[in-house]
XYZ file of C-alpha atoms in Angstrom:
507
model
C 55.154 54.471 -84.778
C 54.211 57.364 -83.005
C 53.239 55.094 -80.086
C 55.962 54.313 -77.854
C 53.957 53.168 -75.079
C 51.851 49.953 -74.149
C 48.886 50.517 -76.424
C 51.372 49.768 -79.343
C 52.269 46.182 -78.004
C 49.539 44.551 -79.579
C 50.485 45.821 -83.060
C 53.844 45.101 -82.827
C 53.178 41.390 -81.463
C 51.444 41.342 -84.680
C 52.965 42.061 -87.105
C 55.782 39.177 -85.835
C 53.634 36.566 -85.092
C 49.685 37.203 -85.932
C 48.587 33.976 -85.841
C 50.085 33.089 -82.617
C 47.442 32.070 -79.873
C 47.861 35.224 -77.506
C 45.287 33.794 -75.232
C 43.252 31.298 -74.235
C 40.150 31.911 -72.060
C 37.071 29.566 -71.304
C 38.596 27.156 -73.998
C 38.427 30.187 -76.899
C 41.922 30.931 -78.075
C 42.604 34.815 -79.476
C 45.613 35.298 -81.647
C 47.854 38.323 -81.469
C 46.403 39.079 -85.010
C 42.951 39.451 -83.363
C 44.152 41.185 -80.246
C 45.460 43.926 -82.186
C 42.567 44.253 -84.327
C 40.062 44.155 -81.071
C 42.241 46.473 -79.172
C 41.764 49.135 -82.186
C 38.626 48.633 -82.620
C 37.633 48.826 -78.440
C 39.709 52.003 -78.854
C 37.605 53.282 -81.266
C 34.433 52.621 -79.425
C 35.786 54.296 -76.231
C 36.921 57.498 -78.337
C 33.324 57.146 -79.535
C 32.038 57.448 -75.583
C 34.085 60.263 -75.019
C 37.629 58.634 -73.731
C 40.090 61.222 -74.710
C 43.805 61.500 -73.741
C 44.420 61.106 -69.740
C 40.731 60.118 -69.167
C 40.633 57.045 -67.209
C 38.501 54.018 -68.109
C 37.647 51.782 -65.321
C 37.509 48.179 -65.121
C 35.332 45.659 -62.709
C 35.975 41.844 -63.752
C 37.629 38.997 -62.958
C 40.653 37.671 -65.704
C 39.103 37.939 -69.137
C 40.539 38.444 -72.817
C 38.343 41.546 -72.662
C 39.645 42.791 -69.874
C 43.330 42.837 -71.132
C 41.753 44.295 -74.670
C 40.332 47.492 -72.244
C 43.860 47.847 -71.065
C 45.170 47.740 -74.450
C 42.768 49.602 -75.729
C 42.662 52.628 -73.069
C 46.449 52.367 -73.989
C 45.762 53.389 -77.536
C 43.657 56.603 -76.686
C 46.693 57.583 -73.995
C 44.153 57.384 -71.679
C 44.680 55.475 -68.382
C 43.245 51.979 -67.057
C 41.994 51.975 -63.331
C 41.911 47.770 -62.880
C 39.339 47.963 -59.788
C 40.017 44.930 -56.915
C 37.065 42.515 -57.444
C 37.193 41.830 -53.756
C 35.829 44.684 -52.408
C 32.823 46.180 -50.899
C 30.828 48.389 -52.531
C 31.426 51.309 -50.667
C 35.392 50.316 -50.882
C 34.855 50.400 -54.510
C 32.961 53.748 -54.464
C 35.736 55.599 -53.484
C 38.242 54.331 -55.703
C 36.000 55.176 -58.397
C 35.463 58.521 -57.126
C 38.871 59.171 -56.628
C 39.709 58.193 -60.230
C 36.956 59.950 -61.571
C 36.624 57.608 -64.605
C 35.077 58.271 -67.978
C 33.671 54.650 -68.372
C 33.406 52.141 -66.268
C 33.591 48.640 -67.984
C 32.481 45.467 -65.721
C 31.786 41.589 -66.391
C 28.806 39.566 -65.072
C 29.338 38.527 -61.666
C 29.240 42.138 -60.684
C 25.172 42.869 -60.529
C 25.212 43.690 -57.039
C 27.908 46.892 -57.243
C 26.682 48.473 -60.024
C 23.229 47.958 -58.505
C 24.309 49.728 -55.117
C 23.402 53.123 -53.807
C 27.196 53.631 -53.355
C 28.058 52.973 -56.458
C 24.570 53.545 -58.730
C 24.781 57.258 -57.548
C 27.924 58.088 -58.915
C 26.239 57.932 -62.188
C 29.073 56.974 -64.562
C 28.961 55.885 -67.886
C 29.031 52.164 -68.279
C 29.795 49.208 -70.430
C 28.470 45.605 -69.875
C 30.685 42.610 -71.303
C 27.850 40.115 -70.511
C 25.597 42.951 -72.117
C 23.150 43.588 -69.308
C 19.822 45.267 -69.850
C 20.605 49.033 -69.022
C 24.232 49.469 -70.102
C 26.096 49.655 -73.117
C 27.351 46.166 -74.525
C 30.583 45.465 -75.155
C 30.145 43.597 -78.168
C 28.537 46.336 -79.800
C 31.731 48.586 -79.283
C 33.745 46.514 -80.860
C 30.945 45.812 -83.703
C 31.052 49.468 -84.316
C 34.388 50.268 -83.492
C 36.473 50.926 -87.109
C 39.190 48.886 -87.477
C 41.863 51.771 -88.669
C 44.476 51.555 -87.004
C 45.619 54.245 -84.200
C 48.470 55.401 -83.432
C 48.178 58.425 -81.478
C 51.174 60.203 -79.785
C 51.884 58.254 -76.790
C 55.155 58.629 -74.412
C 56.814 56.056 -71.832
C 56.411 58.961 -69.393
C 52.790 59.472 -69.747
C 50.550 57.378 -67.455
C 48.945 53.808 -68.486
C 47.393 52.909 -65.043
C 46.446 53.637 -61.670
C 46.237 50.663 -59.198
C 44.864 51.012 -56.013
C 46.067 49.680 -52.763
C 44.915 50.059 -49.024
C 46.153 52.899 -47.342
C 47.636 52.925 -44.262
C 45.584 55.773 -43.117
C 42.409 53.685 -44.342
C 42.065 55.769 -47.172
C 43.143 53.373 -50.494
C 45.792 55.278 -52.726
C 45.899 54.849 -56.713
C 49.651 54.000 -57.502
C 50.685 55.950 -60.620
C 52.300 53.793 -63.347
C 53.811 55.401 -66.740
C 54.298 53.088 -69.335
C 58.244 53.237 -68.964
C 57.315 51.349 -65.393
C 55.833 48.415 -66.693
C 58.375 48.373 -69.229
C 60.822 48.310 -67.520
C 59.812 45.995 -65.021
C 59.372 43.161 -67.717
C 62.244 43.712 -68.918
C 63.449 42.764 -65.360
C 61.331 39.882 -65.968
C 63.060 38.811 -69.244
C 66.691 38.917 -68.177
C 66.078 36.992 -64.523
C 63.591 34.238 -66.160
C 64.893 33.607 -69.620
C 61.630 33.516 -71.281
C 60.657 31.832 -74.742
C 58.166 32.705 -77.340
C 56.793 28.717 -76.265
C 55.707 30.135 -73.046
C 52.391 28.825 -71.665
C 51.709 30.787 -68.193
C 48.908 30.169 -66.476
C 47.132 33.282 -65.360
C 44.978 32.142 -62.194
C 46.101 35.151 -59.627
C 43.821 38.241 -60.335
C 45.227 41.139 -62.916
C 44.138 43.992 -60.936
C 47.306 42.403 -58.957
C 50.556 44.008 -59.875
C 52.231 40.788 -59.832
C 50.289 38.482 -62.276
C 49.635 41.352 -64.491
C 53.331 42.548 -64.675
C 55.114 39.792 -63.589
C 53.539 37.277 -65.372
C 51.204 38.177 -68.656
C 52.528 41.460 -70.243
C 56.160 39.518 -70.004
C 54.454 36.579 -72.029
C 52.722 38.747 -74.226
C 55.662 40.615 -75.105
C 57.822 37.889 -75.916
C 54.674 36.189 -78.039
C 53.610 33.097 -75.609
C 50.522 32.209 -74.653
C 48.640 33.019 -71.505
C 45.972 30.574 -69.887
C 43.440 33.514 -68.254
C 41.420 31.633 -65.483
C 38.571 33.179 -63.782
C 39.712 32.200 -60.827
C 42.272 29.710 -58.461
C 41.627 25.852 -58.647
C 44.231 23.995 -57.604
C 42.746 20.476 -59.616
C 42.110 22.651 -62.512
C 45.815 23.862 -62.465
C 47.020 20.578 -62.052
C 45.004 19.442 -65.074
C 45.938 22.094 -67.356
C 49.492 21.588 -66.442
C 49.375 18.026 -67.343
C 47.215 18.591 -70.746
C 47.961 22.188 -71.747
C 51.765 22.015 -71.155
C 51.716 24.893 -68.885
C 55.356 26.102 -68.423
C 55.278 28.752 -66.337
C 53.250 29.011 -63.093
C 52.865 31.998 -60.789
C 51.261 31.948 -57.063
C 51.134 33.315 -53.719
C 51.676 31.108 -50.812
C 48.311 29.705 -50.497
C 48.210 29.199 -53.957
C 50.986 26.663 -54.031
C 50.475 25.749 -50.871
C 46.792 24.157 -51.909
C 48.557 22.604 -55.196
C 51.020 20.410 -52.613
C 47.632 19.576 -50.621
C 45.572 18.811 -53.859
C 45.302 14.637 -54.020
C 46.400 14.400 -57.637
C 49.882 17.047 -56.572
C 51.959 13.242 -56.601
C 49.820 11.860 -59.733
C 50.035 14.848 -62.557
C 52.448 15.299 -65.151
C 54.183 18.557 -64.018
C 57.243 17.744 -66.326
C 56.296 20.856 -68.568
C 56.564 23.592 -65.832
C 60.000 25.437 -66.269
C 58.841 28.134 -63.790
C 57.269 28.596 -60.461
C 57.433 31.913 -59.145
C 56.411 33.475 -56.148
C 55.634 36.710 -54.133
C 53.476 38.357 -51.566
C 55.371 37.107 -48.678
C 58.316 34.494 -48.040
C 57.259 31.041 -48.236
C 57.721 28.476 -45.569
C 60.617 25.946 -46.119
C 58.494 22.977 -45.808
C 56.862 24.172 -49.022
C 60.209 24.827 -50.462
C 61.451 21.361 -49.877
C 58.206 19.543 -51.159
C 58.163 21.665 -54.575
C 61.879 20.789 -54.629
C 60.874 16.715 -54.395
C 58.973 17.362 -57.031
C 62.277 18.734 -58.915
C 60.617 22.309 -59.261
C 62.583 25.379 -57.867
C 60.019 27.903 -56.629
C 61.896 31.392 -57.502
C 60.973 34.161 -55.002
C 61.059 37.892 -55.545
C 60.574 40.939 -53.648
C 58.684 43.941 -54.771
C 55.611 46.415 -53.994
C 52.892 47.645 -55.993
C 54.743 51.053 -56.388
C 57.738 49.523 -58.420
C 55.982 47.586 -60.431
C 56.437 45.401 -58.532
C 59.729 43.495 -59.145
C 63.080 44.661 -56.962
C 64.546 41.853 -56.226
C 64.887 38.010 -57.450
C 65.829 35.068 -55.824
C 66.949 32.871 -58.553
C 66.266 29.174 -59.665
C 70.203 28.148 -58.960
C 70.583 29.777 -55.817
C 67.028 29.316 -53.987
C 67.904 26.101 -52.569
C 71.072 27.107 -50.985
C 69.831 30.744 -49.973
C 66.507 30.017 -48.656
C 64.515 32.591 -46.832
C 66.108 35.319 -48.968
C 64.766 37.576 -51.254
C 67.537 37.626 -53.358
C 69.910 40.247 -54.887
C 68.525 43.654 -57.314
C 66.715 42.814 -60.358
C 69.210 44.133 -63.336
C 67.729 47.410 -63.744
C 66.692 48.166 -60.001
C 68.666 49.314 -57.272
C 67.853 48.357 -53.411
C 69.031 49.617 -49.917
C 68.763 49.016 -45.990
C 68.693 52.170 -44.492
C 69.244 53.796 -40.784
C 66.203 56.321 -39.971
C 68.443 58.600 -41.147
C 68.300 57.751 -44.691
C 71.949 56.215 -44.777
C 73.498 52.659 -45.716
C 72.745 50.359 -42.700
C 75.556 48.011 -41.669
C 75.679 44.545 -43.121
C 73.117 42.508 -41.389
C 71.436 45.420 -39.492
C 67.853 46.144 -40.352
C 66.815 49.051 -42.214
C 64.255 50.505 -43.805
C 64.103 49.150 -47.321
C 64.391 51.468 -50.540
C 63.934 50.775 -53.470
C 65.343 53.010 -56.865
C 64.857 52.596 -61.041
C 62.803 53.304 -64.134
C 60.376 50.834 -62.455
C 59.027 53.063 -59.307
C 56.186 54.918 -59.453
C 56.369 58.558 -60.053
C 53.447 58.769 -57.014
C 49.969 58.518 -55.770
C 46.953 59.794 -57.750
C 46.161 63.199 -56.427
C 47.980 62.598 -53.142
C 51.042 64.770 -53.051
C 50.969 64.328 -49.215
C 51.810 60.562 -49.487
C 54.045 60.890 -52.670
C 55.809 63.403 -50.640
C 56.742 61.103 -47.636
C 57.223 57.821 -49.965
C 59.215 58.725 -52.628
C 62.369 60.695 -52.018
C 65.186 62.749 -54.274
C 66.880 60.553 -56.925
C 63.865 58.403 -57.290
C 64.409 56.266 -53.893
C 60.733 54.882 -52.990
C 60.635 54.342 -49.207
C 59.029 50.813 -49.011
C 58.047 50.483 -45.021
C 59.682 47.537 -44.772
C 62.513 46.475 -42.724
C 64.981 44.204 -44.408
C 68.961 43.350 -44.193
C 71.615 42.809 -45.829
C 74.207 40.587 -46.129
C 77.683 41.322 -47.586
C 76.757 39.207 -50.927
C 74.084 41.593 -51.079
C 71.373 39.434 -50.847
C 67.960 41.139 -49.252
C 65.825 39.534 -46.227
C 62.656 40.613 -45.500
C 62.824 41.118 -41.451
C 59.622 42.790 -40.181
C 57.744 45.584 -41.701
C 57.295 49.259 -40.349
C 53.813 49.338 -41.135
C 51.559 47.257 -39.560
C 50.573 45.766 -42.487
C 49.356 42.067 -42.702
C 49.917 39.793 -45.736
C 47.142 37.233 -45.891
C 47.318 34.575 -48.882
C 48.621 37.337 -51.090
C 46.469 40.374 -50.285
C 47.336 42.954 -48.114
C 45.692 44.057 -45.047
C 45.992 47.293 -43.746
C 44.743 47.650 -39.358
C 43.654 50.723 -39.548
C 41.313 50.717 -42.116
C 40.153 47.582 -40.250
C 39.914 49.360 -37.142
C 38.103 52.504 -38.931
C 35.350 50.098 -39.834
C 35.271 48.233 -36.337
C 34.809 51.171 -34.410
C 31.580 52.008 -36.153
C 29.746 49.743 -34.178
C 27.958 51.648 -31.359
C 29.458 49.105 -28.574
C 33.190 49.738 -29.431
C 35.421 51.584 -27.381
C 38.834 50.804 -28.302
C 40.377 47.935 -30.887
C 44.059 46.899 -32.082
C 43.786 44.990 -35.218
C 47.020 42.611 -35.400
C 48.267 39.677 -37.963
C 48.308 36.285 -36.168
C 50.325 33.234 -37.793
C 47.865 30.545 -39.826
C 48.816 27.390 -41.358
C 46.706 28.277 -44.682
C 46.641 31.888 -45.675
C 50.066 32.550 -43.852
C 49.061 35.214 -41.456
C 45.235 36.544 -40.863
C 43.489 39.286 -38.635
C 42.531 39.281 -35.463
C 40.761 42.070 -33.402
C 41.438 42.826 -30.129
C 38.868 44.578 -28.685
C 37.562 46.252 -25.740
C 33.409 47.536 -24.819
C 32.403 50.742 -23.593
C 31.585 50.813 -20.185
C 27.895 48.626 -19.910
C 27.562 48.160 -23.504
C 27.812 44.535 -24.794
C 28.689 42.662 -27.909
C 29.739 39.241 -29.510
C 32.808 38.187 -31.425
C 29.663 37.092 -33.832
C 28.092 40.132 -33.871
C 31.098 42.289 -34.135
C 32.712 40.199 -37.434
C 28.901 40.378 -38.754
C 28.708 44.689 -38.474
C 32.194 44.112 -40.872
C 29.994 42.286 -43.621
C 29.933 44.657 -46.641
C 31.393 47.077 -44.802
C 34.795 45.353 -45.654
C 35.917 43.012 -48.513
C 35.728 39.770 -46.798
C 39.888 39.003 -47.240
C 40.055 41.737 -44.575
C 37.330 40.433 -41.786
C 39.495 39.047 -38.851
C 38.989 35.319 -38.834
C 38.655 36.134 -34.781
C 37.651 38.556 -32.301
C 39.033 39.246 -28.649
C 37.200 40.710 -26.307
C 39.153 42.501 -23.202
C 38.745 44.912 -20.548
C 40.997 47.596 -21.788
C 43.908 47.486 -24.244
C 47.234 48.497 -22.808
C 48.819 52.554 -23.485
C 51.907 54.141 -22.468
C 52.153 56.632 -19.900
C 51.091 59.461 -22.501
C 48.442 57.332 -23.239
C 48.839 55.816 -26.409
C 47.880 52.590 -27.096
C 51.086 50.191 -27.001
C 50.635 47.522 -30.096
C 53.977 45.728 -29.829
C 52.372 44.747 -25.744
C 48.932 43.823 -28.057
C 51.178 41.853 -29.800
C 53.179 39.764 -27.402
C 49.830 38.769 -25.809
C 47.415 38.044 -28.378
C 49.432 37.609 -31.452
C 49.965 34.019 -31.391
C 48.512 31.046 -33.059
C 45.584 29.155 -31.264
């Protein structure tokens, strides 16, 4: 083949195992056979709308066979999939498609309300309906029309398969550059810490325009030939069933994921017998959940990673989580991690440093940004994560505190000063410091601290309701407080850590 890259999965899968079930979606199972022949065929019908080599196709759906066969598909053409973050706002989802500049733009019902915004409608792009709305191109009819010949155009690990978006700490969302050799790479990480099977049955509940359940959890099944359960969405009593009846045998989540699995009343009554493989990421888990997975006689396996390697960089393994707990574990086989001094050099065993992370699986950079590629990733390939870890002399990573401000609620990050951006659009705002405070559910959420301009006036109601479709609702602070004046230094800058100390707790 002259295909080297992702777009030439599906063929290869094929031609070992056609009439395996690749998926299963909505009860409808698609073999590998069929995903090949779909992916061609979508490729074709792109081509046929103008998609040509490095054009990007945009996607807007929640987890769908169709939306892996765009990915696939885009692949093909050496063209480049832009996965867009359901939960955003439409003017949040404006500018990523602006920035990305994408030939098409597929989406799946649900969606009516972005497509139909002034934000969005007036960027005019070419578009293609799965549901097959009035108005847009249906998706059926590409692949009715699509030829079935097979492609296999010139494709490299080095060029680019897809650009994923995440905040910005500046406010302004960067699209994270991944070649082909990335995601790769990265399952191959996958295969040698998890020793898959071609029995796999994952079940795909976290979203795929996530780094982690995409690559982490469904190209690693597909490759090896398993089966992946695609659900819409998170329910913890339909995971449990599916579990019980499907045989599910590997499971992937984020804290409050798992956490409302323990919580569900049937988590002591299901059959979990089949699952080989809970794995986790986003941020470390609390050791109560730990212990009551481990009742249960399942070993969650943590991980460590970023959206800009791919994301895997580290793995806390199945025989060592118990006795290592709170870790992040040791370098995935073909990454390389270090705790550095500000600096740049090796920090001393158990000191914090910055952590960086190095192999085939980082990014080359951010879309169009060479000002943030420039200050992230450094010579030899070391990505500079923000994060402050150590290291102990086995090796083994913990996650300490982060550099950024960054806030990790239930799996998504939160970035304050896009937050803040948005807060300080409303006319009564003089000054806010947007800080993570500890909750019991989603692990950590926002709150605003806040202070008026001199006899202007405003709720904690009214100020979280001026956020509503400004922001995706994940980053609304779940609270609001309302002071006289925020603390600065003697230069006059505003002094978070003191923010912090004094508002940053639990209530």
């Amino acid at each position: 083949m002259r295909d080297a890259g992702m777009g030439s999965w599906p063929r290869r899968r094929a031609r070992m195992t056609p009439d395996h079930v690749a998926f299963v979606h909505r009860g409808v199972s698609t073999t590998y056979g069929q995903v090949q022949e779909r992916a061609d065929r979508l490729a074709h019908g792109l081509r046929a709308l103008g998609v040509e080599r490095g054009d990007r196709v945009a996607y807007l759906g929640l987890n769908s066979v169709e939306l892996v066969l765009t990915m696939f598909a885009t692949a093909k053409l050496g063209a480049v999939t832009v996965p867009l973050n359901t939960r955003l706002a439409p003017p949040e989802t404006a500018f990523v498609l602006q920035d990305s500049a994408p030939r098409v733009l597929v989406w799946d019902e649900g969606f009516e309300h972005v497509l139909g915004s002034d934000d969005v409608a007036g960027l005019g792009l070419q578009t293609v309906s799965v549901a097959g709305a009035d108005g847009h191109r249906p998706f059926a009819e590409l692949l009715a029309d699509g030829s079935a010949e097979v492609l296999d155009e010139p494709v490299s690990l080095d060029d680019l398969f897809m650009i994923q978006y995440t905040s910005g700490t500046s406010g302004r969302p960067k699209g994270v550059m991944m070649t082909h050799a990335n995601i790769s790479w990265n399952v191959y990480n996958v295969l040698v810490d998890l020793d898959l099977t071609s029995t796999e049955r994952s079940l795909v509940s976290a979203p795929l325009f996530h780094t982690a359940a995409l690559n982490q959890l469904m190209f690693p099944t597909f490759l090896k030939g398993g089966t992946s359960y695609l659900e819409s969405s998170w329910d913890a009593g339909r995971a449990l069933e599916l579990i019980e009846t499907q045989g599910i045998t590997w499971l992937f989540g984020v804290t409050t994921m798992l956490l409302s699995l323990l919580r569900h009343p049937q988590w002591a009554t299901r059959d979990l017998s089949s699952l080989r493989i809970v794995q986790s990421g986003g941020a470390p888990l609390p050791e109560p959940l730990l212990r009551a997975y481990l009742d249960r006689g399942l070993m969650i396996i943590q991980g460590y990673g970023l959206t800009e390697s791919s994301p895997g960089a580290t793995m806390l393994r199945a025989h060592e989580g118990a006795t290592r707990i709170g870790s992040a574990g040791t370098p995935c086989f073909f990454s390389d991690v270090r705790a550095v001094t500000p600096e740049l050099q090796d920090a001393a065993t158990g000191t914090p440093g910055e952590v960086l992370v190095q192999g085939p699986n980082v990014s080359p950079g951010y879309w169009h940004r060479e000002d943030a590629t420039a200050e992230a990733f450094l010579d030899e390939g070391w990505l500079r994560t923000g994060d402050l870890g150590t290291r102990d002399e086995d090796g083994y990573l913990r996650i300490v505190d982060r550099l950024k401000d960054m806030i990790i609620s239930g799996g998504e990050n939160i970035y304050p000063a896009e937050v803040e951006q948005a807060i300080y659009t409303h006319p009564a705002v003089a000054e806010v410091a947007v800080i993570g405070v500890p909750d019991p559910h989603w692990g950590e959420v926002g709150r605003a601290v806040v202070s008026l301009r001199p006899g202007e006036t405003a709720s904690e109601a009214e100020l979280l309701a001026h956020l509503d479709g400004r922001l995706a609702r994940y980053k609304i602070p779940k609270s609001v407080v309302i002071i006289d004046e925020l603390p600065h230094n003697a230069s006059g800058k505003l002094v978070k850590n003191r923010v912090k100390e004094q508002w940053g707790h639990h209530d």
